[in-house]
Coordinates of C-alpha atoms in Angstrom, one line a residue:
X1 CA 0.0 0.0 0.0
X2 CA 1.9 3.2 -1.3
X3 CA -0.1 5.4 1.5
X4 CA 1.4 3.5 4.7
X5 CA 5.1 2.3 5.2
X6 CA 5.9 -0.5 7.7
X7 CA 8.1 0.7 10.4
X8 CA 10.9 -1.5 11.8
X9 CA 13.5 -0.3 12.7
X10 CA 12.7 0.6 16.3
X11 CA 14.0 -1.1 19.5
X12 CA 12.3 -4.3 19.6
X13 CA 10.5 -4.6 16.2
X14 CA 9.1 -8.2 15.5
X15 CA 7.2 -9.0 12.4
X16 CA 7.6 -11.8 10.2
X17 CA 6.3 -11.8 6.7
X18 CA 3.7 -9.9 5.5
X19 CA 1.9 -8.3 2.4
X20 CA -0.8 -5.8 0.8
X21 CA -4.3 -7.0 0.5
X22 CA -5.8 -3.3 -0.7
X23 CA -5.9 -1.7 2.7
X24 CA -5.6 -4.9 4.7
X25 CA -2.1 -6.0 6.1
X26 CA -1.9 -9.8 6.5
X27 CA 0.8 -10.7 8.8
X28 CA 2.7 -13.4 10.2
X29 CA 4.7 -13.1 13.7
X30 CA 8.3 -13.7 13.8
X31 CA 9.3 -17.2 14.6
X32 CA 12.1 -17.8 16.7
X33 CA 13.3 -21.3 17.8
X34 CA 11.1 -23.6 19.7
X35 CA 13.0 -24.8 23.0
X36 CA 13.3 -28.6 23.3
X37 CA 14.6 -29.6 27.0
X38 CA 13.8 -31.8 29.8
X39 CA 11.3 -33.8 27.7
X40 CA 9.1 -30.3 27.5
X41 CA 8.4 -28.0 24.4
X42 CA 8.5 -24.1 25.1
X43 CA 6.8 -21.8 22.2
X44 CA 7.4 -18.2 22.6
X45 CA 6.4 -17.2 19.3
X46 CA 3.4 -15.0 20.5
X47 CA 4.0 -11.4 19.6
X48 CA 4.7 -8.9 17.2
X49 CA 6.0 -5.1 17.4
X50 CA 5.8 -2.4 14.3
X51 CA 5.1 0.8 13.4
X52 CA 2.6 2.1 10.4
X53 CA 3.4 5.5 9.2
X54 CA 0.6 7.4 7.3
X55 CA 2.5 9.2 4.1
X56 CA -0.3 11.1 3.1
X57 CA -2.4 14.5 4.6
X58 CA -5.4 12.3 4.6
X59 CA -5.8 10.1 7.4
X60 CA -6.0 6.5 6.5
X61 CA -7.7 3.4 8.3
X62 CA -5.9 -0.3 8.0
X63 CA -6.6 -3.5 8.9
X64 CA -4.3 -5.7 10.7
X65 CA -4.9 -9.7 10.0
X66 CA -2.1 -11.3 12.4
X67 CA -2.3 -15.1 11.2
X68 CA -1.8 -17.9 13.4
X69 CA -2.7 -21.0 14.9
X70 CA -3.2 -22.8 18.3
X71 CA -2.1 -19.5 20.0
X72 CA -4.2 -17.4 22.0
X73 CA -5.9 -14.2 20.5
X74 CA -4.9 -11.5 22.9
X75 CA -7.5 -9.5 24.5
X76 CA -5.8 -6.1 24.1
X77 CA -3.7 -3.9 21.7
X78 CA -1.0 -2.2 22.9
X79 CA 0.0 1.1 21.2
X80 CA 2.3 4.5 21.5
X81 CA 3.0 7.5 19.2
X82 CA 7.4 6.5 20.3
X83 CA 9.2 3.8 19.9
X84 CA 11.1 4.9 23.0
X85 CA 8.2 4.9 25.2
X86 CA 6.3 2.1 27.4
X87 CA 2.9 1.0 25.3
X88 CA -0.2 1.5 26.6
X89 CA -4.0 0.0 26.3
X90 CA -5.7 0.6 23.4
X91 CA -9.2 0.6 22.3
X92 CA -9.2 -0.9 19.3
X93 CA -11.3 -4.2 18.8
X94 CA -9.9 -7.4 18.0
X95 CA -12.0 -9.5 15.9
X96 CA -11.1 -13.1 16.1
X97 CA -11.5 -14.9 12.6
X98 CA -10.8 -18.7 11.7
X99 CA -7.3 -17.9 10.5
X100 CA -6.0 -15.8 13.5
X101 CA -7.1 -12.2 15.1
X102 CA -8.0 -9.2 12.9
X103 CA -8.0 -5.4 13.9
X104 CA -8.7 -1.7 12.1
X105 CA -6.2 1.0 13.3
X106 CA -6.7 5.3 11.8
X107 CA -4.0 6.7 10.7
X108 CA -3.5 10.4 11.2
X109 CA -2.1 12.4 8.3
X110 CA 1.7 11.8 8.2
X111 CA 1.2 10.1 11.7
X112 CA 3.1 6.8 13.3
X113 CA 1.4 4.1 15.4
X114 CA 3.1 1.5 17.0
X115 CA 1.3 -1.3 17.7
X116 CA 2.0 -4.2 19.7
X117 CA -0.3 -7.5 21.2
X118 CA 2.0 -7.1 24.4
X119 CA 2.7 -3.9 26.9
X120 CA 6.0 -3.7 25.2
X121 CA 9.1 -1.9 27.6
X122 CA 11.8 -0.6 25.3
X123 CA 15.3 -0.9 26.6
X124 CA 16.3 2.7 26.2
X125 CA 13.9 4.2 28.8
X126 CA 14.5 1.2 31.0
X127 CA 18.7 1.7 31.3
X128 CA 18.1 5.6 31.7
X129 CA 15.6 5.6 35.0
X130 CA 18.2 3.1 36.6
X131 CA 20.8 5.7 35.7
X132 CA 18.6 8.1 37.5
X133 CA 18.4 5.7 40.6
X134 CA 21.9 5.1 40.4
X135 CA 22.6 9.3 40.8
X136 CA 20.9 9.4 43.8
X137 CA 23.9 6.9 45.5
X138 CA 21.4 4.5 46.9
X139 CA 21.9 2.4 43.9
X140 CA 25.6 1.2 42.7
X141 CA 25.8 -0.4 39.4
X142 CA 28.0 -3.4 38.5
X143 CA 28.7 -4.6 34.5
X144 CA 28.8 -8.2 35.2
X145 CA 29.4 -9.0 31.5
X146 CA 28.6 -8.7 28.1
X147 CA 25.9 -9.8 26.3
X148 CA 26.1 -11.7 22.6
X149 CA 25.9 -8.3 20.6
X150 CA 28.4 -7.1 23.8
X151 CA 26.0 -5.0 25.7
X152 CA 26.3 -4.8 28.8
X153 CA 25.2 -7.1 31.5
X154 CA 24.5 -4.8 34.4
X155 CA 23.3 -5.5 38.2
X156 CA 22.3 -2.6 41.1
X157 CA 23.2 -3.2 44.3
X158 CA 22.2 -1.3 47.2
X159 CA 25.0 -2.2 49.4
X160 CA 28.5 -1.3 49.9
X161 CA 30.4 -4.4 51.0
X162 CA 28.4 -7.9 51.7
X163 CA 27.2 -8.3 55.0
X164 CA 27.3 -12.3 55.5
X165 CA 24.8 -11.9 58.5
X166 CA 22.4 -10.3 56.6
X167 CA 20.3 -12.0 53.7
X168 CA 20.8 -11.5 50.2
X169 CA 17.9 -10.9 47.8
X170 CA 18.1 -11.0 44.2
X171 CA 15.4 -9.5 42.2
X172 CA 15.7 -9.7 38.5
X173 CA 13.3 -9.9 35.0
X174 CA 14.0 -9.1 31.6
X175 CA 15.2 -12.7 30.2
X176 CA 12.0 -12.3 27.6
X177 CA 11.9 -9.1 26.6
X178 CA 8.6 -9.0 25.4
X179 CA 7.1 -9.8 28.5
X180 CA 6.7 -6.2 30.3
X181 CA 7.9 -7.7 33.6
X182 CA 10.7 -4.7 33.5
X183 CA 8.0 -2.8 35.0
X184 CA 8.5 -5.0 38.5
X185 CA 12.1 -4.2 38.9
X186 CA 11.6 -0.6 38.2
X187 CA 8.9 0.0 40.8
X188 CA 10.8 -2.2 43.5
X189 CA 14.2 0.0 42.7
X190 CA 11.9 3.1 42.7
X191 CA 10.3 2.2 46.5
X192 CA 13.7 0.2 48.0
X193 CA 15.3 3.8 47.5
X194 CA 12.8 5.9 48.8
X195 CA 9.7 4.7 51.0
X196 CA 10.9 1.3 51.7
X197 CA 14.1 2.2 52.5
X198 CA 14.2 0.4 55.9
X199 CA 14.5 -2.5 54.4
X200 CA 17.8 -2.0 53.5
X201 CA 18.7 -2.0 56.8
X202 CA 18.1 -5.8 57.0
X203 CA 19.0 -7.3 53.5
X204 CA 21.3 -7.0 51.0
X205 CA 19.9 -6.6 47.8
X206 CA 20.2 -6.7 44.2
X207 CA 18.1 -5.9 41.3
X208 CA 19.1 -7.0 37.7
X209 CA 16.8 -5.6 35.4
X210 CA 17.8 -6.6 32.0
X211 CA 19.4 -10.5 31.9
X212 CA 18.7 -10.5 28.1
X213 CA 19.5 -7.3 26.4
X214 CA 19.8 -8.3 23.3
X215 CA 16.4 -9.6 22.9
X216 CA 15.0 -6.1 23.8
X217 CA 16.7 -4.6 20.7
X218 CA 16.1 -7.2 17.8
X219 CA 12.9 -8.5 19.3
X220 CA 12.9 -11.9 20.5
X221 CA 9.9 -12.8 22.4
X222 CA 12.4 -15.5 24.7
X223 CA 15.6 -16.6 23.0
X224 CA 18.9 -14.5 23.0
X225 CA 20.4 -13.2 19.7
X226 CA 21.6 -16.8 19.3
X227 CA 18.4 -18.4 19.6
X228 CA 19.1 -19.3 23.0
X229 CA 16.0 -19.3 25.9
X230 CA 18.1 -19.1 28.6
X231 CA 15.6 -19.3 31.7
X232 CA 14.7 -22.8 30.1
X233 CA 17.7 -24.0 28.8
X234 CA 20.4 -22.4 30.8
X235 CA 23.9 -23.0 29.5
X236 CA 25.9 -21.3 32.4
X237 CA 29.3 -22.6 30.4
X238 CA 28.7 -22.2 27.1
X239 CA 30.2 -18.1 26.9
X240 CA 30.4 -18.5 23.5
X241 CA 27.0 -18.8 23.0
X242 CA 25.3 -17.9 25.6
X243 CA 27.5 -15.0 27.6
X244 CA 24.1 -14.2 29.5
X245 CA 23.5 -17.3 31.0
X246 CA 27.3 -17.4 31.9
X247 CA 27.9 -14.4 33.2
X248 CA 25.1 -14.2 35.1
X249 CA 26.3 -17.4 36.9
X250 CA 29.5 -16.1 37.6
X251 CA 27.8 -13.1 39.0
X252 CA 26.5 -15.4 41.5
X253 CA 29.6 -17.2 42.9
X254 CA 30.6 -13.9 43.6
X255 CA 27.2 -13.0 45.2
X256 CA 24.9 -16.1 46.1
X257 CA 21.4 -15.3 47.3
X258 CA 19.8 -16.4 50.2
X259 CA 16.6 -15.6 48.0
X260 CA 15.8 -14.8 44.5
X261 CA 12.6 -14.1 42.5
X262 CA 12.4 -13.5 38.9
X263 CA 9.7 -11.6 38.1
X264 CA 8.1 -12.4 34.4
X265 CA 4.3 -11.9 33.1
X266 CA 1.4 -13.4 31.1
X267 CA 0.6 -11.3 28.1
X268 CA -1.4 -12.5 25.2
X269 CA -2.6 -15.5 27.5
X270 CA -5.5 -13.5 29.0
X271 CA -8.0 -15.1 31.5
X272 CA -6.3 -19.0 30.8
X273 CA -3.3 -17.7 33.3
X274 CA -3.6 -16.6 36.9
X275 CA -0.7 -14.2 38.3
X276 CA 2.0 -16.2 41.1
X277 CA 5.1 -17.8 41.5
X278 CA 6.4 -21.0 40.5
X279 CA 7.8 -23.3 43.5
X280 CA 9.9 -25.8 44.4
X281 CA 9.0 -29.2 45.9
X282 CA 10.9 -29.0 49.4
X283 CA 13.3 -32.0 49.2
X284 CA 15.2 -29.8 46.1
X285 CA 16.7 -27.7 49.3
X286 CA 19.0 -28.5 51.8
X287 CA 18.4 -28.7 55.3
X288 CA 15.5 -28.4 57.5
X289 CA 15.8 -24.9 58.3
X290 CA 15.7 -23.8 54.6
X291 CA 13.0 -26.4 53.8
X292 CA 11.0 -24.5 56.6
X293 CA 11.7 -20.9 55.2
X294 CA 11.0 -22.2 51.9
X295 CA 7.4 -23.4 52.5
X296 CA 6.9 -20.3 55.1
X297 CA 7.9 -17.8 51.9
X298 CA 5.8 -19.4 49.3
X299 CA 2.8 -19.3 52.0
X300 CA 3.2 -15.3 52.5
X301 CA 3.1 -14.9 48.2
X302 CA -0.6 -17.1 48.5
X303 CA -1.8 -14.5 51.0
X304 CA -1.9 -12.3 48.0
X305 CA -5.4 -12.3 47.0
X306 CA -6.3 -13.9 44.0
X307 CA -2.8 -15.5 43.3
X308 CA -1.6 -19.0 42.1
X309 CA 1.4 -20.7 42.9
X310 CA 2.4 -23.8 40.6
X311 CA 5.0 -26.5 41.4
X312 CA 8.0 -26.3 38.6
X313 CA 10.5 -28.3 38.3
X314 CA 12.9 -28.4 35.0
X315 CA 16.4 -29.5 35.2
X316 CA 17.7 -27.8 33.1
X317 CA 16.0 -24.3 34.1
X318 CA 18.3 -21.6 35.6
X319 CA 16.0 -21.9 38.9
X320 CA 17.1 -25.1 39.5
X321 CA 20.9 -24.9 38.7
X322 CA 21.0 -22.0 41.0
X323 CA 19.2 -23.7 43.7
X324 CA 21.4 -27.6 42.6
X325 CA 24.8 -24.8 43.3
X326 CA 23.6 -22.5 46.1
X327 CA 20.7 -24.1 48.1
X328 CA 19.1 -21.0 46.8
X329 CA 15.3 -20.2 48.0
X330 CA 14.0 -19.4 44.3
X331 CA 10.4 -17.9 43.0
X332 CA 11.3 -18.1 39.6
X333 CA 9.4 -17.1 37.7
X334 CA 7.2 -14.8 39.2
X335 CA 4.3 -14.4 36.8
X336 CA 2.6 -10.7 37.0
X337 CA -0.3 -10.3 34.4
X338 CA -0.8 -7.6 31.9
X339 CA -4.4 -7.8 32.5
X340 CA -3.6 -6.0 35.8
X341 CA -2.9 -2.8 34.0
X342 CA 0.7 -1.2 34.3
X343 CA -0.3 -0.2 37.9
X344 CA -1.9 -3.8 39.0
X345 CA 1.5 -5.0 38.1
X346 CA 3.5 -2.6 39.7
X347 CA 1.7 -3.3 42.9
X348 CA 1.8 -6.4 42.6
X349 CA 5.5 -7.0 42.3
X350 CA 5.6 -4.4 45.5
X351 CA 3.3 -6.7 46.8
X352 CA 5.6 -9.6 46.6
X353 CA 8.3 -8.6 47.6
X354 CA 7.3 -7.6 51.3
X355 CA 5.5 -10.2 51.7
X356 CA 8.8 -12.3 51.0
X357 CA 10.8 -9.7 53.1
X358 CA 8.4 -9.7 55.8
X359 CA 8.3 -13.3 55.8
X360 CA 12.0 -14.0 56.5
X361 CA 13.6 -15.1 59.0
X362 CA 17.4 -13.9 58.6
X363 CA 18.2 -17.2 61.4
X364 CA 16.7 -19.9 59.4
X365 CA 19.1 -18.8 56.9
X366 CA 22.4 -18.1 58.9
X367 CA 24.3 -21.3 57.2
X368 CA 21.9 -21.4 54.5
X369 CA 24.4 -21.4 51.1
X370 CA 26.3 -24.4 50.4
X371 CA 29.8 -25.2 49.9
X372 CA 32.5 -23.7 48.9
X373 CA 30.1 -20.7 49.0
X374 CA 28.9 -21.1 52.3
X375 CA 29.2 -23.2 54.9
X376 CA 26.9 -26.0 54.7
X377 CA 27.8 -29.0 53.1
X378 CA 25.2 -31.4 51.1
X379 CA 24.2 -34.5 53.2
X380 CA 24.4 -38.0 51.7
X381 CA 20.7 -37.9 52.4
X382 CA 20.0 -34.6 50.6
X383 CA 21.8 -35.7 47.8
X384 CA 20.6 -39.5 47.4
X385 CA 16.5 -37.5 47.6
X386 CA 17.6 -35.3 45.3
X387 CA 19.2 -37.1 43.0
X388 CA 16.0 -39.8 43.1
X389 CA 13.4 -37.1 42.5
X390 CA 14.9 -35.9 39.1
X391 CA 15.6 -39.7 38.1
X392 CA 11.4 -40.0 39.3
X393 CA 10.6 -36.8 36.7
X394 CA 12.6 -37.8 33.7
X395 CA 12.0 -41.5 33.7
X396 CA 8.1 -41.6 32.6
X397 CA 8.9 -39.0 30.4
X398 CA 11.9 -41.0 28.7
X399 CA 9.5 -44.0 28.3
X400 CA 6.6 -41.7 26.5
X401 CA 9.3 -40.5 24.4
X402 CA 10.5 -44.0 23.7
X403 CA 7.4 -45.4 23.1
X404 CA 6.3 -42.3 20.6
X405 CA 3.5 -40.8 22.8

């Protein structure tokens, strides 16, 4: 259509192919690769991110037809005049038709609309408020690494030298970019530096906001610029390629947490997906103490009204290396919702976290990390349970595979 041009070049653009029907644009997302591990399939080929720019004084109305099947048709647009700005609801009506999800968007004369089926967060916007944190000296940054397309891997601690009798909590989010869970980290930076200061005064914590900055800028809805989904699949020595996954694991030798949630969100899913964090089964820690602290933390996240926690367990998941290392308590993820709205969400993730730091204990966790981190050392007994409950997970699904079910 000579009218409108498609815009992609922004931060985050993701669009497979596409063509001119008249005033209709029929469109296919951007496929990246399906993740295969631990007998499970992971498809995070869901959204799309472009711009239409009107090149004309008359305004001019299009139709979007996104095709696709066995995905669900999201229940909201998301939209914004900038590419360099957070999206926000729409209006518009989505029309759900036999060979996807259809839409009509105006146009305003010489205008740009981007247009997304996610509350997309570009990565700009997201870097410059925690430069802004970081001027007020209550947040220090540390690059941790590089990323595949070498950007770089940062952390914000709010701590000046480890304090071994105090807690650590790691926050992070951002390992799918096009997820909006960015908004969790910001708000919890934003109130740990101001209102919930206090805190401070009792754990040591770290927010990483960004694991996967390269996805933000090419678009990937999961995988890094090497096709690699690192929260599922996560090769913590393979640098090559995957330096996020790796460097983030060194990272944590250096600082193991006593706790760490990773906050992520449900986007296209709508009313199929309830908000909460994924758990552990107890016998995947070590010692009674943290088994305890484990099952008291996850309690405090289910007071949150209208929550749902779900047992995860995937070997090969950075959750449960960090926990298999550390002894880590983990909530990852942590699913917010964009149904909730930009400010359900950030309340929510407020929410969650003081609950969790309300909920602790700093005692139960004294000799919490394990060895040659810490000071606790894996018993034959915690290993031998262990090492039987993974063998109890993958052998039924070895045998299904086997026998081609």
């Amino acid at each position: 259509m000579e009218n409108i041009s498609i815009v992609k070049q922004h931060e985050g653009h993701s669009l497979g192919s596409y063509e001119w029907s008249n005033n209709n644009l029929i469109c296919n997302l951007q496929m990246e690769p399906l993740v295969y591990i631990d007998y499970e399939t992971h498809d995070y080929n869901l959204h799309f991110n472009f711009g239409l720019q009107n090149n004309t004084e008359q305004a001019e109305q299009v139709t979007i037809t996104m095709l696709q099947t066995n995905k669900p048709v999201p229940q909201i647009i998301w939209q914004s005049d900038s590419p360099n700005h957070r999206f926000t609801k729409s209006s518009l009506i989505i029309e759900p038709i036999p060979e996807g999800y259809k839409f009509d968007i105006n146009i305003p004369s010489y205008g740009v609309i981007y247009l997304s089926n996610t509350m997309w967060s570009p990565l700009t916007p997201i870097n410059q408020r925690f430069h802004e944190l970081e001027k007020t000296n209550l947040l220090e940054s540390i690059k941790y690494g590089l990323s595949a397309n070498q950007q770089d891997l940062l952390a914000y601690k709010l701590f000046e030298k480890r304090d071994l009798s105090r807690p650590l909590i790691c926050i992070s989010s951002g390992s799918h970019p096009a997820e909006g869970d960015t908004i969790a980290t910001i708000a919890i930076a934003e109130w740990i530096t101001t209102s919930g200061h206090q805190y401070t005064d009792i754990f040591d914590i770290i927010i990483v906001p960004i694991l996967n900055p390269d996805g933000f800028i090419i678009g990937t809805n999961g995988c890094n610029t090497n096709g690699i989904n690192f929260f599922w699949e996560f090769l913590n020595n393979e640098p090559e390629i995957c330096p996020e996954a790796y460097y983030f694991w060194e990272f944590l030798k250096e600082f193991p947490p006593n706790v760490y949630i990773d906050f992520h969100s449900y986007s296209t899913q709508g009313k199929s997906k309830t908000f909460g964090p994924y758990v552990k089964p107890s016998a995947l820690y070590c010692g009674s103490s943290v088994k305890d602290a484990a099952q008291k933390l996850a309690r405090s996240l289910q007071t949150i009204p209208g929550s749902k926690a779900q047992t995860m367990f995937s070997p090969s998941s950075m959750p449960h290396k960090i926990t298999q290392e550390f002894n880590t308590i983990t909530f990852a993820k942590y699913h917010l919702h964009q149904g909730m709205g930009e400010s359900g969400m950030r309340g929510t993730a407020l929410l969650a976290i003081q609950k969790i730091m309300d909920a602790i204990d700093p005692s139960q966790l004294q000799d919490q990390i394990l060895s040659p981190y810490g000071s606790l050392n894996k018993t034959i007994i915690d290993n031998f349970f262990q090492k039987c409950f993974i063998g109890r997970y993958y052998l039924p699904k070895a045998i299904k595979k086997v026998l081609g079910f």
